[in-house]
Tab-separated table of C-alpha atoms in Angstrom:
chain	number	residue	atom	x	y	z
S	1	MET	CA	0.000	0.000	0.000
S	2	SER	CA	1.153	3.562	-0.568
S	3	ARG	CA	1.579	6.606	1.602
S	4	GLY	CA	-1.350	8.935	2.118
S	5	GLN	CA	-3.849	6.256	1.202
S	6	ILE	CA	-5.929	4.326	3.685
S	7	GLY	CA	-5.891	0.535	3.667
S	8	TYR	CA	-8.778	-1.252	5.314
S	9	VAL	CA	-9.193	-4.489	7.193
S	10	GLN	CA	-12.949	-4.397	7.504
S	11	ARG	CA	-13.496	-7.710	9.109
S	12	LEU	CA	-10.708	-9.082	11.217
S	13	LYS	CA	-10.281	-12.820	10.964
S	14	THR	CA	-11.264	-14.285	14.290
S	15	GLY	CA	-11.117	-17.949	13.363
S	16	ARG	CA	-14.908	-18.168	13.540
S	17	LYS	CA	-17.573	-17.856	10.907
S	18	THR	CA	-17.561	-14.106	11.124
S	19	ASP	CA	-20.700	-13.366	9.110
S	20	ALA	CA	-23.028	-14.787	11.716
S	21	LEU	CA	-20.824	-13.458	14.486
S	22	ASN	CA	-20.744	-9.901	13.206
S	23	GLN	CA	-24.440	-9.956	12.454
S	24	THR	CA	-25.346	-11.074	15.950
S	25	ILE	CA	-22.909	-8.745	17.625
S	26	SER	CA	-23.909	-5.741	15.570
S	27	ASN	CA	-27.473	-6.340	16.709
S	28	LYS	CA	-26.211	-6.273	20.273
S	29	ARG	CA	-23.561	-3.614	19.820
S	30	GLY	CA	-22.450	-2.263	23.140
S	31	ASP	CA	-23.827	-5.209	25.061
S	32	ALA	CA	-21.007	-7.693	25.025
S	33	LEU	CA	-17.809	-6.132	23.826
S	34	HIS	CA	-15.099	-7.238	26.198
S	35	GLU	CA	-16.269	-10.790	26.620
S	36	LEU	CA	-16.524	-11.494	22.900
S	37	GLY	CA	-12.767	-11.725	22.355
S	38	ALA	CA	-12.401	-13.993	25.354
S	39	VAL	CA	-15.168	-16.364	24.203
S	40	ILE	CA	-13.578	-16.567	20.752
S	41	GLU	CA	-10.311	-17.517	22.490
S	42	VAL	CA	-12.121	-20.218	24.490
S	43	ILE	CA	-13.489	-21.822	21.347
S	44	LYS	CA	-10.164	-21.534	19.551
S	45	ILE	CA	-8.329	-23.288	22.402
S	46	ILE	CA	-10.929	-26.067	22.636
S	47	ASP	CA	-11.020	-26.482	18.865
S	48	GLU	CA	-7.259	-27.069	18.867
S	49	TYR	CA	-7.516	-29.427	21.832
S	50	VAL	CA	-10.242	-31.462	20.104
S	51	GLU	CA	-8.153	-31.779	16.971
S	52	GLN	CA	-4.945	-32.693	18.791
S	53	ASN	CA	-6.676	-35.347	20.882
S	54	ASP	CA	-8.862	-36.852	18.144
S	55	LEU	CA	-12.094	-36.117	19.973
S	56	THR	CA	-15.305	-36.225	17.969
S	57	GLU	CA	-17.841	-34.353	20.043
S	58	VAL	CA	-17.865	-31.893	22.923
S	59	ASP	CA	-21.029	-32.005	24.987
S	60	LYS	CA	-20.167	-29.360	27.532
S	61	ILE	CA	-17.587	-26.674	28.272
S	62	VAL	CA	-17.036	-25.611	31.879
S	63	LEU	CA	-15.473	-22.195	32.420
S	64	GLN	CA	-14.291	-20.690	35.676
S	65	ILE	CA	-14.637	-16.948	35.992
S	66	GLY	CA	-13.019	-15.112	38.895
S	67	GLU	CA	-15.245	-12.684	40.750
S	68	LEU	CA	-12.538	-10.038	40.358
S	69	SER	CA	-11.872	-10.713	36.678
S	70	SER	CA	-13.197	-8.187	34.206
S	71	MET	CA	-15.523	-10.806	32.662
S	72	LEU	CA	-19.249	-10.650	33.309
S	73	PRO	CA	-20.708	-14.179	33.254
S	74	GLU	CA	-24.011	-13.047	31.739
S	75	TYR	CA	-22.152	-11.350	28.871
S	76	VAL	CA	-20.025	-14.454	28.328
S	77	GLU	CA	-23.280	-16.406	28.031
S	78	ALA	CA	-24.721	-13.771	25.669
S	79	CYS	CA	-21.704	-13.958	23.320
S	80	TYR	CA	-21.437	-17.718	23.313
S	81	PRO	CA	-24.249	-18.641	20.846
S	82	ALA	CA	-22.923	-16.123	18.292
S	83	VAL	CA	-19.378	-17.449	18.569
S	84	VAL	CA	-20.312	-21.125	18.160
S	85	ASP	CA	-22.865	-20.495	15.423
S	86	GLY	CA	-21.958	-22.503	12.326
S	87	THR	CA	-19.142	-24.379	14.091
S	88	ASN	CA	-18.770	-27.903	15.496
S	89	PHE	CA	-19.712	-26.508	18.896
S	90	GLU	CA	-23.204	-25.326	18.004
S	91	LYS	CA	-24.796	-27.930	20.273
S	92	THR	CA	-22.146	-27.754	22.998
S	93	LYS	CA	-23.508	-26.573	26.338
S	94	LEU	CA	-21.769	-23.885	28.355
S	95	GLU	CA	-21.472	-23.967	32.143
S	96	ILE	CA	-19.915	-21.189	34.175
S	97	GLU	CA	-18.537	-21.513	37.695
S	98	ILE	CA	-17.841	-18.371	39.664
S	99	ILE	CA	-14.628	-18.580	41.677
S	100	PRO	CA	-12.708	-16.155	43.923
S	101	GLY	CA	-9.842	-14.180	42.386
S	102	ASN	CA	-9.329	-12.822	38.883
S	103	GLU	CA	-8.655	-15.936	36.810
S	104	PHE	CA	-10.589	-16.791	33.664
S	105	THR	CA	-9.926	-20.419	32.760
S	106	ILE	CA	-11.336	-23.381	30.889
S	107	LYS	CA	-11.796	-25.842	33.744
S	108	GLU	CA	-12.854	-28.903	31.777
S	109	ILE	CA	-14.831	-30.230	28.856
S	110	GLU	CA	-17.133	-33.203	28.580
S	111	ALA	CA	-16.298	-34.927	25.345
S	112	TYR	CA	-15.697	-38.193	23.600
X	1	MET	CA	-24.426	-38.795	28.821
X	2	ASP	CA	-22.294	-41.694	30.143
X	3	LYS	CA	-20.440	-41.899	26.889
X	4	PHE	CA	-18.884	-38.494	27.513
X	5	LYS	CA	-15.844	-38.280	29.685
X	6	VAL	CA	-14.738	-35.258	31.664
X	7	ILE	CA	-11.388	-33.945	30.466
X	8	GLU	CA	-9.644	-31.483	32.717
X	9	ILE	CA	-8.174	-28.609	30.708
X	10	LYS	CA	-7.297	-25.976	33.343
X	11	LYS	CA	-6.076	-23.503	30.808
X	12	ASN	CA	-5.944	-19.762	31.202
X	13	ILE	CA	-7.819	-18.134	28.323
X	14	PHE	CA	-5.113	-15.553	27.689
X	15	GLU	CA	-2.180	-17.984	27.414
X	16	ASP	CA	-2.593	-18.377	23.657
X	17	ASN	CA	-2.691	-14.645	23.076
X	18	ASN	CA	0.549	-14.247	25.034
X	19	LYS	CA	2.226	-16.829	22.787
X	20	GLN	CA	0.926	-15.064	19.666
X	21	ALA	CA	2.216	-11.752	21.025
X	22	ASP	CA	5.709	-13.209	21.488
X	23	LEU	CA	5.613	-14.402	17.861
X	24	VAL	CA	4.634	-10.903	16.690
X	25	ARG	CA	7.614	-9.448	18.613
X	26	GLU	CA	9.977	-12.052	17.140
X	27	GLN	CA	8.902	-11.059	13.641
X	28	LEU	CA	9.230	-7.351	14.457
X	29	LYS	CA	12.767	-7.992	15.668
X	30	LYS	CA	13.621	-9.718	12.377
X	31	ASP	CA	12.051	-6.867	10.388
X	32	LYS	CA	13.782	-4.276	12.642
X	33	THR	CA	10.422	-2.549	13.123
X	34	PHE	CA	9.525	-0.947	16.442
X	35	LEU	CA	5.825	-1.321	17.293
X	36	LEU	CA	4.244	0.985	19.857
X	37	ASN	CA	0.830	0.238	21.346
X	38	LEU	CA	-0.918	3.530	22.169
X	39	MET	CA	-3.857	3.329	24.541
X	40	SER	CA	-6.177	5.743	26.345
X	41	SER	CA	-9.814	6.523	26.947
X	42	PRO	CA	-11.820	7.996	24.042
X	43	GLY	CA	-11.165	11.703	23.500
X	44	SER	CA	-7.807	11.948	25.265
X	45	GLY	CA	-6.082	13.053	22.050
X	46	LYS	CA	-4.527	9.825	20.756
X	47	THR	CA	-4.827	10.785	17.092
X	48	THR	CA	-3.515	14.314	17.746
X	49	VAL	CA	-0.525	12.805	19.582
X	50	VAL	CA	-0.013	10.428	16.638
X	51	VAL	CA	-0.037	13.335	14.157
X	52	ARG	CA	2.405	15.372	16.323
X	53	THR	CA	4.680	12.343	16.569
X	54	ILE	CA	4.629	11.896	12.788
X	55	GLU	CA	5.520	15.581	12.334
X	56	ALA	CA	8.407	15.264	14.794
X	57	LEU	CA	9.918	12.097	13.293
X	58	LYS	CA	8.886	11.741	9.651
X	59	GLU	CA	12.021	13.326	8.212
X	60	GLU	CA	14.287	10.804	9.938
X	61	ILE	CA	12.195	7.638	10.498
X	62	ASN	CA	9.962	5.610	8.147
X	63	MET	CA	6.631	5.357	9.929
X	64	GLY	CA	3.318	3.571	9.544
X	65	ILE	CA	0.107	3.828	11.558
X	66	ILE	CA	-2.527	1.228	12.412
X	67	GLU	CA	-5.811	2.802	13.476
X	68	ALA	CA	-8.256	0.542	15.281
X	69	ASP	CA	-11.868	1.383	15.949
X	70	ILE	CA	-15.119	-0.426	16.353
X	71	ASP	CA	-16.334	1.522	13.328
X	72	SER	CA	-15.563	4.558	11.085
X	73	ASP	CA	-12.353	5.766	9.446
X	74	VAL	CA	-12.265	9.268	10.932
X	75	ASP	CA	-8.838	8.742	12.526
X	76	ALA	CA	-7.293	7.106	9.459
X	77	LYS	CA	-8.428	10.057	7.315
X	78	THR	CA	-6.815	12.500	9.751
X	79	VAL	CA	-3.540	10.556	9.711
X	80	ALA	CA	-3.576	10.046	5.907
X	81	LYS	CA	-3.343	13.840	5.479
X	82	THR	CA	0.238	13.627	6.813
X	83	ASN	CA	1.141	11.407	3.839
X	84	THR	CA	1.979	8.477	6.105
X	85	LYS	CA	1.127	4.822	5.499
X	86	VAL	CA	-2.047	4.126	7.460
X	87	ILE	CA	-4.384	1.205	7.839
X	88	GLN	CA	-7.815	1.228	9.488
X	89	LEU	CA	-8.869	-1.861	11.421
X	90	HIS	CA	-12.526	-2.419	12.251
X	91	THR	CA	-12.968	-4.758	15.161
X	92	GLY	CA	-16.662	-5.358	14.491
X	93	GLY	CA	-17.678	-4.879	18.110
X	94	MET	CA	-14.616	-5.863	20.087
X	95	CYS	CA	-13.268	-3.365	22.569
X	96	HIS	CA	-9.580	-4.209	22.334
X	97	LEU	CA	-6.982	-5.560	19.944
X	98	ASN	CA	-5.270	-8.884	20.539
X	99	ALA	CA	-2.007	-10.158	19.094
X	100	ASP	CA	-3.595	-11.889	16.112
X	101	MET	CA	-5.488	-8.772	15.026
X	102	THR	CA	-2.256	-6.793	15.353
X	103	ARG	CA	-0.480	-9.342	13.157
X	104	GLN	CA	-3.212	-8.939	10.506
X	105	GLY	CA	-2.828	-5.162	10.630
X	106	LEU	CA	0.979	-5.371	10.298
X	107	THR	CA	0.670	-7.719	7.321
X	108	GLU	CA	-1.758	-5.404	5.561
X	109	LEU	CA	0.415	-2.363	6.278
X	110	GLU	CA	3.467	-4.088	4.711
X	111	ILE	CA	6.064	-3.112	7.293
X	112	GLU	CA	9.249	-4.270	5.526
X	113	ASP	CA	10.369	-0.700	4.829
X	114	LEU	CA	9.124	0.729	8.132
X	115	ASP	CA	11.255	1.485	11.211
X	116	PHE	CA	8.366	2.478	13.427
X	117	VAL	CA	4.665	1.598	13.605
X	118	ILE	CA	2.138	3.096	16.001
X	119	LEU	CA	-0.872	0.959	16.824
X	120	GLU	CA	-3.662	3.265	17.971
X	121	ASN	CA	-5.735	0.906	20.094
X	122	ILE	CA	-9.481	1.206	20.765
X	123	GLY	CA	-10.283	4.077	23.138
X	124	ASN	CA	-10.748	2.237	26.416
X	125	LEU	CA	-8.881	2.226	29.749
X	126	VAL	CA	-10.012	-1.252	30.744
X	127	CYS	CA	-9.911	-4.051	28.151
X	128	PRO	CA	-6.734	-3.234	26.170
X	129	ALA	CA	-4.714	-3.553	29.406
X	130	GLY	CA	-5.547	-7.267	29.469
X	131	PHE	CA	-4.301	-8.194	25.992
X	132	ASP	CA	-0.664	-8.199	24.872
X	133	THR	CA	-0.662	-6.991	21.254
X	134	GLY	CA	2.940	-7.961	20.570
X	135	ALA	CA	4.102	-4.349	20.762
X	136	VAL	CA	7.662	-3.563	21.831
X	137	LYS	CA	6.485	-0.798	24.177
X	138	ASN	CA	3.119	0.180	25.605
X	139	VAL	CA	2.142	3.804	26.068
X	140	MET	CA	-0.978	5.418	27.480
X	141	ILE	CA	-2.370	8.935	27.451
X	142	LEU	CA	-4.228	10.554	30.310
X	143	SER	CA	-5.613	13.975	29.427
X	144	ILE	CA	-6.170	16.830	31.869
X	145	PRO	CA	-10.018	16.915	31.603
X	146	GLU	CA	-10.221	13.229	32.596
X	147	GLY	CA	-9.012	14.022	36.120
X	148	ASP	CA	-5.999	13.085	38.241
X	149	ASP	CA	-7.802	10.216	39.985
X	150	LYS	CA	-7.652	7.819	37.025
X	151	PRO	CA	-4.573	5.865	38.249
X	152	LEU	CA	-6.620	5.021	41.340
X	153	LYS	CA	-9.631	3.890	39.304
X	154	TYR	CA	-7.914	1.998	36.467
X	155	PRO	CA	-4.702	0.656	38.027
X	156	SER	CA	-4.171	-2.221	35.537
X	157	MET	CA	-3.599	0.134	32.624
X	158	PHE	CA	-1.193	2.356	34.572
X	159	GLU	CA	0.673	-0.735	35.823
X	160	MET	CA	1.318	-2.270	32.412
X	161	VAL	CA	2.545	0.716	30.377
X	162	ASP	CA	6.125	1.892	29.862
X	163	VAL	CA	5.144	5.516	29.327
X	164	LEU	CA	2.374	7.845	30.478
X	165	ILE	CA	1.720	10.940	28.368
X	166	ILE	CA	-0.241	13.579	30.263
X	167	ASN	CA	-1.930	15.401	27.375
X	168	LYS	CA	-3.788	18.720	27.064
X	169	ILE	CA	-1.554	20.498	29.583
X	170	ASP	CA	-2.512	23.745	27.819
X	171	ALA	CA	-5.946	23.306	29.481
X	172	ILE	CA	-4.660	22.799	33.020
X	173	GLY	CA	-5.875	26.222	34.196
X	174	PHE	CA	-9.488	25.131	33.646
X	175	PHE	CA	-9.370	21.908	35.627
X	176	ASP	CA	-8.408	20.797	39.146
X	177	PHE	CA	-5.703	18.459	37.911
X	178	ASP	CA	-2.590	17.890	40.015
X	179	ILE	CA	0.256	16.594	37.800
X	180	GLU	CA	2.501	15.845	40.787
X	181	ALA	CA	-0.275	13.791	42.425
X	182	VAL	CA	-0.624	11.744	39.219
X	183	LYS	CA	3.134	11.137	39.079
X	184	GLU	CA	3.133	9.985	42.694
X	185	ARG	CA	0.133	7.690	42.110
X	186	VAL	CA	1.510	6.052	38.978
X	187	GLN	CA	4.981	5.591	40.456
X	188	LYS	CA	3.453	3.646	43.332
X	189	LEU	CA	1.854	1.302	40.789
X	190	ASN	CA	4.735	1.282	38.324
X	191	PRO	CA	8.119	2.575	39.607
X	192	ASP	CA	9.813	2.438	36.161
X	193	ILE	CA	7.136	4.390	34.283
X	194	LYS	CA	8.240	7.455	32.291
X	195	VAL	CA	5.916	10.469	32.359
X	196	PHE	CA	5.774	13.079	29.582
X	197	PRO	CA	3.470	16.075	30.145
X	198	MET	CA	2.450	17.383	26.721
X	199	SER	CA	0.061	19.464	24.701
X	200	ALA	CA	-0.313	17.745	21.343
X	201	LYS	CA	-2.383	20.754	20.275
X	202	THR	CA	0.317	23.410	20.868
X	203	GLY	CA	3.337	21.119	20.523
X	204	GLU	CA	4.588	21.818	24.060
X	205	GLY	CA	6.416	18.817	25.525
X	206	VAL	CA	6.506	16.857	22.248
X	207	GLU	CA	10.300	16.959	21.882
X	208	PRO	CA	11.215	14.930	25.052
X	209	TRP	CA	8.701	12.285	23.907
X	210	ALA	CA	10.176	12.237	20.400
X	211	ASP	CA	13.668	11.897	21.912
X	212	TRP	CA	12.567	8.915	23.980
X	213	LEU	CA	11.158	7.325	20.810
X	214	ARG	CA	14.379	7.972	18.843
X	215	THR	CA	16.413	6.158	21.525
X	216	GLU	CA	13.999	3.227	21.822
X	217	ILE	CA	13.694	2.730	18.051
X	218	LYS	CA	17.491	2.827	17.659
X	219	ASP	CA	17.962	0.317	20.517
X	220	TRP	CA	15.396	-2.075	19.002
X	221	LYS	CA	17.048	-1.972	15.606
X	222	GLU	CA	20.602	-2.363	16.861
X	223	ASN	CA	20.362	-4.748	19.821
């Protein structure tokens, strides 16, 4: 690209099917900003884990969210359906455990 | 549900981003490009600081700018007037940049001939503090109208940056803002932090900031 001109990356690649994601999020703009990136990370990590360990289906994901972390559990839940839409995790349930401290971790998955 | 087994993962969500950020820095080192992550709340004067910085350094350093916003290209248009390479990222709703988005921006900008890139992060004092972008140094702006209590309210941001620019010092007469109190508060959180009071509007205080950048960019390229 050249100087004085503006290049654009309109839709950053998030590793998800971004059409559905952007559509859902733009309908909710302002509702679930911070948590969105974190939920995308969750799915990315689990996706890699599933592939590396030859798992075929994930029934449930259990997250632990620290009370002092900057993640709001209800916003994590609100983002989740948009992030998994059109992926192998569409039917995967999400469970959130609130813990002390500021950690945000994937505790476990139920899979086979 | 018996067929499913419970697999313990125990993985911090941000671990992967930290790895990606290290990869971005490795590549920047190879390319000899210094990436600065500039953060602040909306309206603190990030784009004006960017334009002042371009004016101060453009004759001696090849620069590029990555503008990131949820929407619009207002900032990119302002920067493009300086005849600098600029790319506008739209995060589509996200309130911060992570390392992978930064990598996409750097690729699009084509940084091979650039010594210095400024990443103007989303205006936000909370979320960007939690995500390593892969930048070599992190800088934040606090402007006079925002108040001198911000280090007390948003400690994470003040803890993680290398530099604090106190902007809009030309307006200090209109606000109850105590610069010394801010310095004391941030040094308690972050003893190594460098503080540059500045007015990006008038140009006052820009030169010490530009000097710091010259030294850091040279160090990154040579060491």
